[in-house]
Coordinates of C-alpha atoms in Angstrom, one line a residue:
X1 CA -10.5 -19.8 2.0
X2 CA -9.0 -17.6 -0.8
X3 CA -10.9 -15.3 -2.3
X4 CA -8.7 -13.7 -4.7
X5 CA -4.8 -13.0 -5.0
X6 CA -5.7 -9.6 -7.6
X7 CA -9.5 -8.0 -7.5
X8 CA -11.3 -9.5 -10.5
X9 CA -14.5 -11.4 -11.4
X10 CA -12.6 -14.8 -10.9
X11 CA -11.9 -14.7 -7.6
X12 CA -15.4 -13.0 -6.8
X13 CA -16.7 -16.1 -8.5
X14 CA -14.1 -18.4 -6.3
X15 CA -15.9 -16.8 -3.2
X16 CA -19.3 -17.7 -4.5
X17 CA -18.6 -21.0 -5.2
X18 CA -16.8 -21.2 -1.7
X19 CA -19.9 -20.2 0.1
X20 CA -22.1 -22.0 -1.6
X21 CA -20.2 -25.4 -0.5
X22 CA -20.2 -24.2 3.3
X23 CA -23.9 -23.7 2.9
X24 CA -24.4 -27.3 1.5
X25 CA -22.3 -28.7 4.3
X26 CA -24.1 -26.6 6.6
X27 CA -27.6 -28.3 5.4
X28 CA -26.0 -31.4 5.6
X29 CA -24.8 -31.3 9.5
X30 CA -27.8 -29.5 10.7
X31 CA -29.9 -32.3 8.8
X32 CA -27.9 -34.9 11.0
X33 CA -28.5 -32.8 14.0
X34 CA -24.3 -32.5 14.8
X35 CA -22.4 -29.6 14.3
X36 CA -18.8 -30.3 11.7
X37 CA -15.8 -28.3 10.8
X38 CA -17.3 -26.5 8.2
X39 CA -21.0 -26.0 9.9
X40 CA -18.8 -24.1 12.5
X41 CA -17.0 -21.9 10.1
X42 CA -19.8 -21.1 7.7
X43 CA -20.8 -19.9 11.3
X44 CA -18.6 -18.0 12.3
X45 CA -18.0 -16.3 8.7
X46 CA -21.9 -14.9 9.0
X47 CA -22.0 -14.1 12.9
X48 CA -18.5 -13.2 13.6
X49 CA -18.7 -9.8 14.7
X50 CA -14.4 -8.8 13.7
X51 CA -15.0 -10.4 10.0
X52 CA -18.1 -8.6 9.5
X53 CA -16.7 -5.4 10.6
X54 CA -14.2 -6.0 7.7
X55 CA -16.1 -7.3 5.3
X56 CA -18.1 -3.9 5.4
X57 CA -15.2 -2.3 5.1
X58 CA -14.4 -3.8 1.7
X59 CA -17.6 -3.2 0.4
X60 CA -17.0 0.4 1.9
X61 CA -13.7 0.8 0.0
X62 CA -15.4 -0.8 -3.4
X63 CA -17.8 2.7 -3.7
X64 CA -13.6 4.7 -3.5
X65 CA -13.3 3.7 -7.4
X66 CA -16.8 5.2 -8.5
X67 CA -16.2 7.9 -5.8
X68 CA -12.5 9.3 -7.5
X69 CA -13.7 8.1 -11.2
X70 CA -16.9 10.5 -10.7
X71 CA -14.1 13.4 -10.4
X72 CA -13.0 12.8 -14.3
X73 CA -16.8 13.0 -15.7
X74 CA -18.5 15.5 -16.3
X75 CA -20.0 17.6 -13.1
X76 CA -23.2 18.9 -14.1
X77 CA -25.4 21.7 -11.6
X78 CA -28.0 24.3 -11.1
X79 CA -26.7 27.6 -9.9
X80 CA -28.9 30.3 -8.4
X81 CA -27.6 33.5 -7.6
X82 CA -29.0 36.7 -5.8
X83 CA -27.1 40.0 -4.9
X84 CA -28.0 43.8 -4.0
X85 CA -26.1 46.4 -6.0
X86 CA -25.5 49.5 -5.5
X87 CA -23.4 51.7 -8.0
X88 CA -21.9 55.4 -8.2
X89 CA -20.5 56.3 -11.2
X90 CA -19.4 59.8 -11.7
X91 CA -17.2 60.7 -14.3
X92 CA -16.5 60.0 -18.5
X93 CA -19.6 56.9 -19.8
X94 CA -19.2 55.5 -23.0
X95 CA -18.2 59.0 -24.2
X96 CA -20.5 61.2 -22.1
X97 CA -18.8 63.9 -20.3
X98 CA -19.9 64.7 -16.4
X99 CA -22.0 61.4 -16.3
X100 CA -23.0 60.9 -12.5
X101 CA -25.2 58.3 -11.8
X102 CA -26.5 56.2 -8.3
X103 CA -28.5 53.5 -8.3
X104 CA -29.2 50.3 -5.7
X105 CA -31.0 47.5 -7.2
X106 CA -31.2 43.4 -7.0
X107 CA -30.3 41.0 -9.2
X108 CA -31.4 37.5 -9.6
X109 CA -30.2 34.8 -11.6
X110 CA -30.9 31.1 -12.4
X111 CA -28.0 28.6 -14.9
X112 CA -26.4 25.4 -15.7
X113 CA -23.0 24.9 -15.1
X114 CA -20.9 22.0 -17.2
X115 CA -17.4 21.1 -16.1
X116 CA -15.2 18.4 -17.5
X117 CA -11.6 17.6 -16.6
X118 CA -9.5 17.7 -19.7
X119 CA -6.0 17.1 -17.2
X120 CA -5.5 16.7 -13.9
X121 CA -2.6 14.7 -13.0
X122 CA -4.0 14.9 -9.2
X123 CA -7.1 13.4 -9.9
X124 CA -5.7 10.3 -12.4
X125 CA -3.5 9.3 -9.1
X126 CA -6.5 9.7 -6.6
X127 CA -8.1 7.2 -9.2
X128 CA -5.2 4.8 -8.9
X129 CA -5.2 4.7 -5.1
X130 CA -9.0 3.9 -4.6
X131 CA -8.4 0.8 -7.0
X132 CA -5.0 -0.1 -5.2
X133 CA -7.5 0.5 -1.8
X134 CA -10.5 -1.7 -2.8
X135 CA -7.3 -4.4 -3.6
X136 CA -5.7 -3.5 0.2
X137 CA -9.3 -4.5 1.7
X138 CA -9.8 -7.4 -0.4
X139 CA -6.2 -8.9 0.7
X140 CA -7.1 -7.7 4.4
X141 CA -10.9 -9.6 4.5
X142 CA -9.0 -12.5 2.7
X143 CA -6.3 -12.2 5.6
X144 CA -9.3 -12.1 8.1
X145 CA -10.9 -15.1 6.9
X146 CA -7.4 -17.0 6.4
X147 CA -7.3 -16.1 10.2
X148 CA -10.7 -16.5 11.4
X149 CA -10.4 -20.2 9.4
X150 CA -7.7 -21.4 12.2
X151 CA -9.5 -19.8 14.8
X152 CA -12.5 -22.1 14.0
X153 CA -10.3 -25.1 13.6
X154 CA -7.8 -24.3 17.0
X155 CA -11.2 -24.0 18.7
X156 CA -12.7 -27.1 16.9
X157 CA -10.5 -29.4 18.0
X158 CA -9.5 -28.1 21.3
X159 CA -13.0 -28.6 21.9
X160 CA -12.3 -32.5 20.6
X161 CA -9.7 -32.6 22.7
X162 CA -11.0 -31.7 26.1
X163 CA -13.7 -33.8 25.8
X164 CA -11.5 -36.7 25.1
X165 CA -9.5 -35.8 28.0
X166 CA -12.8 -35.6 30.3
X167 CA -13.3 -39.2 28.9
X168 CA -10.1 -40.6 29.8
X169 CA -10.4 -39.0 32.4
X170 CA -13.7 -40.6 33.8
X171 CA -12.2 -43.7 32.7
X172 CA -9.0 -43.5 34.6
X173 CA -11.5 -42.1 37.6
X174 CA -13.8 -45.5 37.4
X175 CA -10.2 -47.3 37.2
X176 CA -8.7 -45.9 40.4
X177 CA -12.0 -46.3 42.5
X178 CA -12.2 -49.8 41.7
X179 CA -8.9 -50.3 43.0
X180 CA -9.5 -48.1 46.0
X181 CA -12.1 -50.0 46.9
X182 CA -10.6 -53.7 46.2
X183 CA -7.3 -52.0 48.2
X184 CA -9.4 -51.1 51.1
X185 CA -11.2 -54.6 51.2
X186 CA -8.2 -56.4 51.3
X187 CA -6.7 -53.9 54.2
X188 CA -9.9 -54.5 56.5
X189 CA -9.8 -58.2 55.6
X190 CA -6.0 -58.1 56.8
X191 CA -4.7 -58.7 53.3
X192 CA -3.4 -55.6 52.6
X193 CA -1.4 -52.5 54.9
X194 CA -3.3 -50.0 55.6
X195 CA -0.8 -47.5 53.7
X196 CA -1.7 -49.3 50.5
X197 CA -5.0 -48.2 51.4
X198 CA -4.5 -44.9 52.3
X199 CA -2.3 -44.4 48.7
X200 CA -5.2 -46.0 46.6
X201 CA -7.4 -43.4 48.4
X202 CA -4.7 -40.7 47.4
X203 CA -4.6 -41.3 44.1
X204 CA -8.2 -41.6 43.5
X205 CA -8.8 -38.1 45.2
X206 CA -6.2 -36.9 42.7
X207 CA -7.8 -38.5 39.8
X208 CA -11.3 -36.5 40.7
X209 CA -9.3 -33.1 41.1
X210 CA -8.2 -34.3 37.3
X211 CA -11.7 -35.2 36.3
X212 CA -12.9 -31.6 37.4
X213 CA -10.7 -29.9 36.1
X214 CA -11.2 -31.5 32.5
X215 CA -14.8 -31.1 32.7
X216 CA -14.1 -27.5 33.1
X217 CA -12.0 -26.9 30.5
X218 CA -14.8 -28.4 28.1
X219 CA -16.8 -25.8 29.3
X220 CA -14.5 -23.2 28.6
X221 CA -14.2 -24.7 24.6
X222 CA -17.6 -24.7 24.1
X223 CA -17.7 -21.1 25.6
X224 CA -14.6 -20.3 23.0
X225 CA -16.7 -21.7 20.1
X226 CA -19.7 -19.8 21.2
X227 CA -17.8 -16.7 21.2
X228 CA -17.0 -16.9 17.4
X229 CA -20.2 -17.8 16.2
X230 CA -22.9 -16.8 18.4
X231 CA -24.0 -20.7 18.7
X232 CA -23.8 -22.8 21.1
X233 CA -23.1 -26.7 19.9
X234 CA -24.0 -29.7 22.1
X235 CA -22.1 -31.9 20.3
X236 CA -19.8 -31.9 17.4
X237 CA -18.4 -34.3 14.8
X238 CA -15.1 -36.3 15.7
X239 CA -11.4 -37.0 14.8
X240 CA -11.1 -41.0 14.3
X241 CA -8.1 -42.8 16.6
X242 CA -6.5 -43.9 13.4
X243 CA -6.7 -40.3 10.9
X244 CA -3.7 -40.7 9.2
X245 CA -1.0 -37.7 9.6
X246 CA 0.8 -36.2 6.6
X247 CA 4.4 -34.6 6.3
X248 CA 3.6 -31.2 4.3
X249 CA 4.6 -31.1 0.7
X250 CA 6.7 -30.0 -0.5
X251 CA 8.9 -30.9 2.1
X252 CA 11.1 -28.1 2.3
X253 CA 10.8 -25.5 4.5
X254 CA 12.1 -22.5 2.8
X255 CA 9.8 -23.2 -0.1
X256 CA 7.3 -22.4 2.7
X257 CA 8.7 -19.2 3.5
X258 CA 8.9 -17.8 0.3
X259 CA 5.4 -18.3 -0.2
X260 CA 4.7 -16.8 2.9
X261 CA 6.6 -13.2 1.8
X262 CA 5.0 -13.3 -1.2
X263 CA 1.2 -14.8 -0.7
X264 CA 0.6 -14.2 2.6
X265 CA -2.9 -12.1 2.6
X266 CA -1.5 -9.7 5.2
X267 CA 1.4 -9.1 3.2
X268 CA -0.4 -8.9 -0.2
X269 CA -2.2 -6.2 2.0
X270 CA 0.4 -4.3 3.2
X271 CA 2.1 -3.9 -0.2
X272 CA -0.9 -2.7 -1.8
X273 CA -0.7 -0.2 1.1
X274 CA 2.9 0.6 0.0
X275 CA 1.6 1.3 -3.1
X276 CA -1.6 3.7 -2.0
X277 CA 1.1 5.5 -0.3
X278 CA 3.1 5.8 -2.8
X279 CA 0.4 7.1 -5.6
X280 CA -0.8 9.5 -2.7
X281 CA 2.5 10.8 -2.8
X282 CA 2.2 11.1 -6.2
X283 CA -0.9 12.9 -5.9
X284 CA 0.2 15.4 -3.9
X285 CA 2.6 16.4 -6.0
X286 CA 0.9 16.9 -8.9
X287 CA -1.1 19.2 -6.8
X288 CA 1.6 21.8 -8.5
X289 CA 0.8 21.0 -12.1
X290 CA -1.3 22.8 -14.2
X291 CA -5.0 21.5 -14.7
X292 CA -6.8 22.1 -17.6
X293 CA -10.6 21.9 -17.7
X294 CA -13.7 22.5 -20.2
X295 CA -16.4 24.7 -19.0
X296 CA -19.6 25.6 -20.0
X297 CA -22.7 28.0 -18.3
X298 CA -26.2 29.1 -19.8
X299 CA -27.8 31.9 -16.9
X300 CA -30.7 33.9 -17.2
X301 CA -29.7 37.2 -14.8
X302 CA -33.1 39.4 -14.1
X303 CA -31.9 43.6 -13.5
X304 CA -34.3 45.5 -11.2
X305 CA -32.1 48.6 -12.0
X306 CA -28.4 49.9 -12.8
X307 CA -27.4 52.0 -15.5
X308 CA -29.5 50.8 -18.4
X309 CA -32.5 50.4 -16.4
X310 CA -34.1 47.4 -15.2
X311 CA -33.8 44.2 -17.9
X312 CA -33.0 40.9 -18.4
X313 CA -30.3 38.9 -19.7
X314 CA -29.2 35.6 -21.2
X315 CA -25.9 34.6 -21.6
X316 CA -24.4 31.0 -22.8
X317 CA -20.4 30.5 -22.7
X318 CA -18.1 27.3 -23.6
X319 CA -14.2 27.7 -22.9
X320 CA -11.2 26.3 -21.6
X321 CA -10.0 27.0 -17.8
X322 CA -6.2 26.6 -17.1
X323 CA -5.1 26.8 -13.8
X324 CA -1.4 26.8 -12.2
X325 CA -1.1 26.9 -9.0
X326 CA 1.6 29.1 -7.1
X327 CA 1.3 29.5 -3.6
X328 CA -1.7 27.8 -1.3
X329 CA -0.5 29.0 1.8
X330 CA 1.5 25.8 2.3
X331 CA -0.8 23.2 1.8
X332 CA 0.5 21.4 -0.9
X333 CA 4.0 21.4 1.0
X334 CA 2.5 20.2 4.3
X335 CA 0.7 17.1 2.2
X336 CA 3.6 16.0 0.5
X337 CA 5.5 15.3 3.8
X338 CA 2.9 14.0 5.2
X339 CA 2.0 11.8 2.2
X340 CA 6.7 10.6 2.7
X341 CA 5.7 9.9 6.5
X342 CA 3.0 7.8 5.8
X343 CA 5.0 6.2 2.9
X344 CA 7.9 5.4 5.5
X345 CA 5.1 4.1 7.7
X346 CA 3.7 2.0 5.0
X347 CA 7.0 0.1 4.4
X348 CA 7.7 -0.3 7.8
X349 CA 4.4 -2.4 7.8
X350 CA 4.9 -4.5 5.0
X351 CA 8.5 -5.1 6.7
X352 CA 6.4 -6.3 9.5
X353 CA 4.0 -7.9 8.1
X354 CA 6.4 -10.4 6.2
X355 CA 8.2 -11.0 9.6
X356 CA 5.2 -12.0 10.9
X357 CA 4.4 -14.3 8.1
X358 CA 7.7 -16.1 8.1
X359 CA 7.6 -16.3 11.9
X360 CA 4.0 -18.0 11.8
X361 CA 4.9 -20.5 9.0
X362 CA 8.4 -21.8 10.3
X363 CA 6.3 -22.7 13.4
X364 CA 3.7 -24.4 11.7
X365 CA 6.5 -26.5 10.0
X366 CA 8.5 -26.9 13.1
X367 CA 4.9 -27.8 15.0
X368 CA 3.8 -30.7 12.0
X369 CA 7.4 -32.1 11.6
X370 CA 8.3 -32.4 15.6
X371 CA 4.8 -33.1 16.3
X372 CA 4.7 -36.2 13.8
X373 CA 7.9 -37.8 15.5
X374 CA 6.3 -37.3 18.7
X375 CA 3.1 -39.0 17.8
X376 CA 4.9 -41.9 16.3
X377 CA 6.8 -41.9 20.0
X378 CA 3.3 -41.5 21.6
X379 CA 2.0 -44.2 19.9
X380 CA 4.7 -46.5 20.8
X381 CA 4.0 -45.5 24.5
X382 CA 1.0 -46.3 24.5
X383 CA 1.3 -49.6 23.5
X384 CA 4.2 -49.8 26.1
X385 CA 1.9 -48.2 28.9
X386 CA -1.0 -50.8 28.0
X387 CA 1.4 -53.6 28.0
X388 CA 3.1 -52.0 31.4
X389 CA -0.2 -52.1 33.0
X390 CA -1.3 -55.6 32.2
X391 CA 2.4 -57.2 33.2
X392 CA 2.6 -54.9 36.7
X393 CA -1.1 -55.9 37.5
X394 CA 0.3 -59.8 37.2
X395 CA 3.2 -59.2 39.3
X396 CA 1.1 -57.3 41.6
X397 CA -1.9 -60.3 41.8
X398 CA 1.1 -63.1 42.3
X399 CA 2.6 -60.4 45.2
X400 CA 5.9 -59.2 43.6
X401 CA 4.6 -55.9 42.7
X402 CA 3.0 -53.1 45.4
X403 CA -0.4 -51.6 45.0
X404 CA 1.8 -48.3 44.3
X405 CA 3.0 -49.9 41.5
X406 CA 0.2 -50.8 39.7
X407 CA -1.7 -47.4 40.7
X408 CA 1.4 -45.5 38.9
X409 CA 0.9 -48.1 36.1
X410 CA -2.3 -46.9 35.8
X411 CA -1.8 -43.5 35.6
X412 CA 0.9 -43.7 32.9
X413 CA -1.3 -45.8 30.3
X414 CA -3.8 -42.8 30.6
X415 CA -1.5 -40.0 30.4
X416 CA 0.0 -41.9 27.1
X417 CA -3.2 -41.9 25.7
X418 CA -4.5 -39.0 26.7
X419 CA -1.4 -37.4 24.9
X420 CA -1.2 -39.3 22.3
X421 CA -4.5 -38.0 20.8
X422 CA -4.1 -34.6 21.8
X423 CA -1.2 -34.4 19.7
X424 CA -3.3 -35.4 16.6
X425 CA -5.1 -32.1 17.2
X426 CA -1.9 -30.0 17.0
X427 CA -0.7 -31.5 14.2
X428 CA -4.0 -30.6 12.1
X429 CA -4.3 -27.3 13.5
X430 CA -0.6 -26.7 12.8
X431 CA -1.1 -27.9 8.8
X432 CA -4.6 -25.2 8.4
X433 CA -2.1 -22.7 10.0
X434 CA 0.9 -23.1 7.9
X435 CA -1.3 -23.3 4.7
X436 CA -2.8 -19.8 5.9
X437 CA 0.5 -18.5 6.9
X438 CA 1.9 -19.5 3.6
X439 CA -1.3 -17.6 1.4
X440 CA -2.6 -20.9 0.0
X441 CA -5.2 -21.8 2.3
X442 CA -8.7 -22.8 0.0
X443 CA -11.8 -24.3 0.8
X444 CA -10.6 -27.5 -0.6
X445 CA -8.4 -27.8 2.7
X446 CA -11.3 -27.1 5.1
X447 CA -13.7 -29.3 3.0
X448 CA -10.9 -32.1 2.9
X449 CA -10.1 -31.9 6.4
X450 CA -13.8 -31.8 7.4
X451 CA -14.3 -35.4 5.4
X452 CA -12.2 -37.1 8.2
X453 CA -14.7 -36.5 10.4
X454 CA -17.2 -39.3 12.0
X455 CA -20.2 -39.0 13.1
X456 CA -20.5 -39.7 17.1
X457 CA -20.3 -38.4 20.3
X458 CA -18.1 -37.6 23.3
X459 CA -20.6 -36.4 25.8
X460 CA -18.9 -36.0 29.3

């Protein structure tokens, strides 16, 4: 789902209008009582523990533009003030000769204090990187949910797919005892060897080692959907035989890439980090320019004593503060090379980041292109398997055939189909990964993709 390539009120309104849909397609799989595509993910976006650690930290880096725009207002306070004097002045006052005078007293004070920044080049830069921040978190949480979106649909269908595997599996199970035990009546009626027996009993033993292991790895998918949205689902929508399988458009593989360096979330991210970097750099800096600020104070000061006698004063001023800073004992030096280090670090990232992104999306593409030839060649076999099966189980009831034969016959027809819709699951998974690879993932995708689903049931 994209929520926004700059920060703006579009894309905020994009999200809305995303999470709105998941909600209605939520209420309309719980209403049927079966868990879809999108039920899952709307899921997983509320319970998932990584994507709401990040989306708190974008509303966390939201309050940075308020935080380094409050430095350019004006700061308004309340200043109290106590001190204990004591003075000795000996010596030529105002004119009088031999003046010697000692005194301890207190003073207490109450004010107002009004600053406002007329220049601070610092400051303007510090404003600048919060906004290029809040941006940085957006393209991450965006990243996140790009991510967390294939997660749901790897997961989805894997889930799909082991149960159709346990149910070809049962199947090819019910197959192989049936033929055990035909095999095994013909041996003890003398119609059969007793080694056609023993490999009918073989190959059924191996078929229940198969059976239990597929049963456990649907347990382990349902545990792996669990685990990203805190739910548990007993049974879920499913992928029709006959879902027809797209090339991706455009098909051109290097149009692909390019989107991918310059929309990928994570990259979008790491160049707005490039570019906090940079105006942190800048800000450091301009820690050696002049600042220029208006000031204003009203006190009331109460004298217990001194050298006019105990009193009270008021005392209102409105000026101009310039200062230019010369030597900080080498602060200013140490944060500019630390602000180049973490500018260097900062394009190494984005470096990465785009390698990453190319990397992901030519495997996609290679994973949707190969994978569609193979399912065509799958689909074939399986015909071929079924048509196997049927001819070698003739030739095996008019005795030109073994019992090894048809057993192996078997076995092939269920491996062909048990591939053959496996590889429908890649395939879509690989498409929802390139589009997310590529920065153009939307809703639309999910919602379309979630429309090929059928109500039913695969229950081991």
């Amino acid at each position: 789902m994209r929520l926004r390539k700059t920060p703006g009120a579009g894309g905020v309104a994009r999200a809305v209008l995303g999470a709105m849909l998941l909600v209605g397609f939520q209420a309309v799989a719980s209403a049927q009582g079966q868990a879809d595509l999108l039920s899952v993910y709307s899921d997983a976006l509320e319970r998932n523990p990584q994507y709401r650690a990040d989306a708190a930290q974008y509303r966390a880096a939201q309050e940075l533009v308020p935080a380094a725009f409050g430095k350019l207002l004006p700061q308004i306070g309340l200043r109290a003030r106590y001190e204990h004097i004591w003075e000795n002045i000996e010596g030529q006052y105002y004119n009088v000769s031999s003046f010697e005078f000692d005194d301890d007293y207190d003073r207490r004070g109450y004010g107002g204090v009004v600053q406002q920044v007329i220049y601070n080049g610092s400051t303007w830069a510090e404003l600048d990187a919060a906004k290029l921040r809040v941006a940085q978190a957006g393209f991450a949480l965006e990243g996140r949910q790009d991510e967390l979106g294939v997660t749901v649909v790897e997961a989805y269908f894997a889930s799909l797919g082991a149960a159709e595997g346990l149910r070809f599996a049962n199947a090819e199970v019910e197959s192989l005892r049936q033929e055990s035990e035909q095999t095994s009546a013909r041996a003890d009626a003398g119609l059969a060897l007793e080694a056609d027996k023993q490999i009918a009993l073989a190959t059924y033993e191996l078929a229940l080692a198969k059976q239990a292991e597929a049963s456990s790895l649907v347990q382990s998918t349902k545990l792996r959907l669990e685990n990203l949205t805190g739910k548990r689902y007993d049974t879920l929508k499913l992928l029709p035989s006959d879902v027809a399988l797209e090339l991706p458009q455009p098909m051109d593989e290097n149009s692909w890439i390019e989107r991918a360096r310059t929309h990928n979330a994570y990259v979008l991210a790491r160049t707005a980090g490039l570019e906090v970097a940079r105006k942190e750099l800048t800000s450091a800096k301009r820690e050696r320019w002049p600042r220029l600020n208006a000031q204003g104070t009203a006190f009331w000061d109460h004298y217990g004593g001194g050298v006019v006698g105990e009193r009270d004063e008021e005392e209102q001023r409105v000026g101009v503060i310039l200062d230019l800073p010369l030597y900080s004992g080498g602060q200013v030096s140490a944060k500019i090379d630390a602000s180049k280090a973490t500018l260097t670090g900062a394009e190494a990232l984005l470096e990465q980041a785009r390698a990453e992104a190319v990397q992901n999306t030519r495997q996609a593409y290679l994973t949707i292109t190969t994978g569609l030839l193979k399912a065509a060649g799958l689909k074939r076999a399986v015909d071929a398997a079924n048509a196997a099966e049927q001819a070698t189980r003739a030739a095996y009831e008019a005795g030109t055939r073994t019992n090894a034969d048809l057993l192996q016959s078997i076995g092939t027809r269920y491996d062909a189909e048990r591939n053959y819709a496996l590889i429908r699951y890649r395939i879509l998974h690989a498409s929802v990964q390139l589009r997310a690879a590529s920065g153009t993932l939307v809703t639309a995708d999910l919602i379309g993709l979630n429309r090929l689903l059928q109500t039913g049931e695969l229950a081991p």
